[in-house]
Structures are given as C-alpha cells and as structure tokens.
C-alpha cells in the first residue's frame, strides 16, 4: 500500500517527520474495530506473512507498507488487505502506540543522523531548494513533542482515497484480487485532487555554485561531478520510454568503462557514474571517485578531465560498442534472473511506475527492443546525448574530505586543481 504523502506533505508548523512517525504507529495502533488490540497489525498479520527486512518506509514523496503472504490463498490476502484498510482509515492513534513509535523513530534518526547530515549538505550544494534540501524531516525536532491532535490532523489529511494505491504482485488471479480490493475499499468515494495543493518545490538553478566541499572529521572521502536537471515528463509512448531507458544505460556504461580504464587497478565501486531520474525530485547525473587517504587532488583532476573530454570529444567508437555489448549481456542476465526478484521489489517498482504515469518495462521486453534498435544507436548519438544532457544542467564539483579542515580556502584549492587538469578554456571552473 502506497500513501502519496511523505515528507513533502508536512507543510504546517510542527509536522516535520510525522509522516514517518505515522508509518510506525500503523504497526502498533489499535483500530476503531479493535480499540483494545495493541499491535493490531502485527498480531493479525505476522502469522500470515513472510519475514521481511522492513515492512514500511517513508521518503520525501510517499509512505509504503509491504506485506508478503506465506500463501496465495485469497482468504489470507483478504486479511492483509483488511489490515491495510485499518491502517488507511481506522487507526485510533492511541497515546501508548504513539509513544512507542516516537521512541522507534527517534532511535532511527539518532542512528542515521550523521549520514542524513552528510546527504543534506550534499543536496543543499547540488540542488538547493529541492525537497531533500528544504525538508529536514529525517532529523526532526517535532517527532518527540508533536501532540496527538497534530499527528491526527496530518493522518486525516494524508490518508485519503486520492492519495492511496494498492498493489498486489504474485501468482494470483487478477479478477479475484479485484474482488477482494473492492470488498475492502469499494466504499471509498472518488475524490478529485485538491486544486489548491501546492506544487513540489524544485531546485533553484541560480543558487547552484560551481564548487562546494565538506570537511566533517568523520565524513566520507569522495569527489563528485554532477549536473541536476528538472525531472522530465514521462515518455508519451512505451517505445519512447524504452529508447530513453536504453540510452541512459548505454551512456552510463560507456562512462564507467572510461573511468575504469583510467584506474584499472582500483577496487570495484571506487569510481563510477549514476543517473537518478526523479526519485528525489530532479534528474541527476553524477560521476564519483571515492579516493583513499589524502588523494583528493588526483580524484578531482580525473573527474574534471573526463567530463571535459566527453563534452569536447565525445565517446570513442570502441567504448561505445563495448558499452552496447555489455548492456545486452546485462539485460540477458536480468531476463534470466527475473524469477529471483522478490514480489515486494516488483510491487515497489510497479507502484513507482504507476505514480509516475509510466510503464514498467520487463527486462526481456527491453532486451528484444535493444536487439532491434541498437544497431541504429551509433557513437555520434551517444556523444550528442552527453553534450545535451550534461550541458543542460548546472555543473557542480563537490569534494568531501576531513583534510580540508587544514586548508585555508578549500574552494580556491579545488578550483585550481580542476582547472589545471584540462587545457581547454571551455572547461574552466569559475
């Protein structure tokens, strides 16, 4: 079950982090139909469900609940759907359930505080004004003190039919599942989206600086070159979606090949490229180098040199062809391994696709599409993709290392190293 709320919906004073708190409360709260049944969802659901690493999550745009049945018996699935319905409309939000949940969320926040602070600082640099920059829900001061009335108002505002989605994945009969969903949720009245709903905040392109750094003593050691763009609209056709997905995959693989070729003895994962499309509110293209010790200078120089050379010279025919072969191999492996993917993961992917108004393309279909079209995707199209995509965003170089605590002006030092790495005036960092 997906609730389209999340941290972005916590717009009123005193609400930061409460969507996450409500997620925890769902597993403890008695319900209207069972007002004395503490841990109602767990007591009824656990005998029917498989163990899972987690049964809920909250992000900037949504809260998800995951339940995996031990069987595909309609009666078992019906019980779990009844628990979803209780969580969606029937929680009493009793004080003891809230207090238990507060403790859980506060412990989670304490355990993840450093990582959240590091990530928040990074997002503030590359995408200022975006949801993950302006929303401090992960380190919220509201969770320990929020009143039951405040929590209840947010719950009633978010957990409404217009914000809810039920996804069932497994070896089941669709018509039976539709009947079960109708049984539990059929009395929900259709709602129109709130016309007054505020739009999601977007990153502020004008506030992105060319360089940033972090010198946290317990922080990571990494250099990152990024560009951030507005999240593109979902492709209008399945064919276009496959074309875009395939191009992203090939470009990322080609860049990874170049990064690895320049550091052939590096361990896996030290360098790489990643494209994130919309999950955090923007499209982000990132190259990284997780350097060791105090070797931030060669890391900066290497990333600057690669991005400059790709912009001015594009890909080579050899690395482009190798990237295409690798992608076909990857798709073959993914298609062969599709039966190993858990239904929970498929349900997550399906819900995200539905929420984004796009198709969920299985790897075997993408493989067939690649077999029919890859011959037409030449190196020139890859180089054009890079120049258009990388050039459309705002380039940002970020370096994180405790060593910068001893550097008088890290930004000046980083800029000098980046500019010395290339001979092209077009690639100079301001």
XYZ file of C-alpha atoms in Angstrom, residues 158-375:
218
model
C -2.857 12.340 4.031
C -4.650 9.017 4.353
C -7.449 9.701 1.890
C -8.538 7.721 -1.178
C -6.992 10.228 -3.587
C -3.559 9.563 -2.055
C -3.738 5.771 -1.782
C -2.626 2.925 -4.040
C -2.912 -0.839 -3.514
C -0.521 -3.098 -5.464
C -0.671 -6.895 -5.408
C 2.074 -8.891 -7.116
C 2.262 -12.683 -7.187
C 0.849 -15.888 -8.590
C -2.755 -14.778 -8.168
C -5.851 -14.357 -10.310
C -6.413 -10.683 -11.171
C -10.209 -10.921 -11.053
C -10.108 -12.481 -7.577
C -7.782 -9.755 -6.364
C -10.000 -7.050 -7.824
C -12.957 -8.546 -5.954
C -11.004 -8.548 -2.676
C -9.909 -4.947 -3.144
C -13.473 -3.915 -3.922
C -14.625 -5.703 -0.793
C -12.232 -3.763 1.439
C -12.021 -0.419 -0.373
C -15.090 -0.272 -2.607
C -16.948 2.120 -0.334
C -14.298 4.796 -0.765
C -15.777 7.707 -2.639
C -13.806 9.021 -5.617
C -12.056 12.303 -4.936
C -10.565 14.898 -7.190
C -7.038 16.001 -6.362
C -7.024 19.142 -4.251
C -6.866 22.037 -6.706
C -5.192 24.132 -4.014
C -2.415 21.602 -3.455
C 0.921 23.375 -3.635
C 3.388 22.145 -6.254
C 6.520 20.300 -5.217
C 9.424 22.699 -4.722
C 12.043 22.497 -7.450
C 15.749 23.090 -7.138
C 16.864 26.670 -7.679
C 19.257 26.609 -10.637
C 20.523 30.106 -9.912
C 21.760 29.156 -6.435
C 23.954 26.244 -7.558
C 27.600 27.174 -7.088
C 30.333 25.561 -9.209
C 32.230 24.136 -6.212
C 31.441 23.007 -2.684
C 33.228 20.980 -0.036
C 32.735 19.217 3.275
C 35.379 18.804 5.980
C 33.490 16.732 8.543
C 36.079 14.842 10.615
C 34.003 11.647 10.478
C 32.769 12.227 6.925
C 33.500 10.357 3.732
C 36.317 10.899 1.213
C 34.797 11.414 -2.197
C 34.857 13.692 -5.226
C 31.639 14.110 -7.213
C 30.900 15.813 -10.520
C 27.178 16.377 -11.032
C 24.606 18.099 -13.120
C 20.996 18.424 -11.974
C 18.067 18.926 -14.350
C 14.287 19.164 -13.947
C 12.627 15.753 -13.893
C 11.457 15.117 -17.466
C 7.845 14.330 -18.196
C 7.049 10.638 -18.569
C 7.540 9.499 -22.173
C 4.343 9.564 -24.199
C 4.785 6.020 -25.540
C 6.172 2.702 -24.369
C 8.595 2.720 -27.294
C 9.938 6.155 -26.332
C 10.308 5.078 -22.725
C 12.387 2.061 -23.761
C 14.529 4.211 -26.034
C 15.255 6.715 -23.257
C 15.958 3.988 -20.685
C 18.278 2.171 -23.051
C 20.227 5.337 -23.887
C 20.698 6.142 -20.205
C 22.013 2.617 -19.628
C 24.463 2.722 -22.529
C 25.847 6.156 -21.663
C 26.316 5.222 -18.018
C 28.126 2.041 -19.038
C 30.345 3.886 -21.536
C 31.342 6.466 -18.908
C 32.005 3.711 -16.384
C 34.249 1.974 -18.910
C 36.294 5.144 -19.336
C 36.536 5.730 -15.595
C 37.669 2.151 -15.004
C 40.174 2.248 -17.874
C 41.887 5.250 -16.307
C 42.134 3.459 -12.929
C 42.408 -0.227 -13.901
C 43.802 -1.343 -10.536
C 41.095 0.326 -8.445
C 38.675 -1.857 -6.453
C 35.094 -2.170 -7.741
C 32.953 0.831 -6.842
C 35.819 3.281 -6.340
C 34.773 5.193 -9.454
C 31.510 5.220 -11.334
C 28.591 7.051 -12.902
C 24.969 7.082 -11.799
C 21.780 8.542 -13.288
C 18.848 9.140 -10.960
C 15.640 10.109 -12.678
C 13.070 11.755 -10.474
C 13.205 9.737 -7.271
C 14.491 12.740 -5.298
C 12.571 15.353 -7.256
C 15.058 16.008 -10.019
C 17.125 14.239 -12.668
C 20.698 13.892 -11.518
C 23.777 12.707 -13.420
C 26.737 12.002 -11.149
C 30.306 10.783 -11.556
C 32.234 9.862 -8.417
C 35.681 8.903 -7.196
C 35.905 7.522 -3.650
C 39.568 8.287 -3.065
C 41.755 6.988 -0.253
C 43.820 8.928 2.272
C 44.516 12.490 1.116
C 44.356 11.821 -2.639
C 41.589 14.298 -3.411
C 43.714 16.151 -5.977
C 44.092 13.299 -8.500
C 40.418 12.433 -7.955
C 39.340 15.986 -8.818
C 41.705 16.143 -11.791
C 40.477 12.816 -13.145
C 36.786 13.685 -12.975
C 37.345 17.142 -14.434
C 39.409 15.716 -17.284
C 36.861 13.040 -18.140
C 33.822 15.336 -18.170
C 35.705 17.908 -20.220
C 36.924 15.338 -22.747
C 33.446 13.863 -23.102
C 31.992 17.310 -23.749
C 34.630 18.327 -26.271
C 35.396 14.966 -27.889
C 32.589 12.574 -27.070
C 32.885 8.811 -26.785
C 35.202 6.625 -28.810
C 33.736 4.065 -31.182
C 35.377 1.251 -29.229
C 33.991 2.197 -25.813
C 30.534 2.812 -27.306
C 30.440 -0.609 -28.953
C 31.715 -2.258 -25.782
C 29.069 -0.470 -23.749
C 26.319 -1.701 -26.062
C 27.569 -5.296 -25.850
C 27.732 -5.046 -22.062
C 24.183 -3.736 -21.854
C 22.902 -6.654 -23.944
C 24.757 -9.042 -21.619
C 23.259 -7.294 -18.580
C 19.739 -7.484 -19.994
C 20.207 -11.165 -20.774
C 21.236 -11.793 -17.147
C 18.358 -9.716 -15.800
C 15.860 -11.513 -18.034
C 17.220 -14.900 -16.913
C 17.100 -13.873 -13.250
C 13.664 -12.232 -13.253
C 12.161 -15.150 -11.325
C 14.606 -14.408 -8.480
C 13.329 -10.860 -7.994
C 11.131 -10.665 -4.916
C 7.476 -9.772 -5.316
C 7.966 -6.965 -2.784
C 10.580 -5.354 -5.035
C 8.327 -5.768 -8.064
C 5.458 -4.183 -6.151
C 7.646 -1.200 -5.222
C 8.765 -0.765 -8.833
C 5.199 -1.112 -10.084
C 3.865 1.463 -7.623
C 6.565 3.955 -8.597
C 5.797 3.446 -12.277
C 2.078 3.977 -11.698
C 2.714 7.074 -9.594
C 4.965 8.489 -12.330
C 2.459 7.657 -15.084
C 4.894 5.422 -16.936
C 5.141 1.767 -17.890
C 7.151 -0.836 -16.008
C 9.256 -2.450 -18.737
C 10.380 -6.041 -18.005
C 13.994 -6.849 -18.949
C 13.063 -9.405 -21.610
C 10.997 -6.782 -23.467
C 13.802 -4.242 -23.170
C 16.217 -6.900 -24.450
C 14.064 -7.500 -27.552
C 13.848 -3.775 -28.124
C 17.630 -3.474 -27.814
C 18.173 -6.310 -30.294
C 16.036 -4.470 -32.875
C 17.364 -0.939 -32.353
C 20.925 -0.953 -31.022
C 22.460 -1.091 -34.477
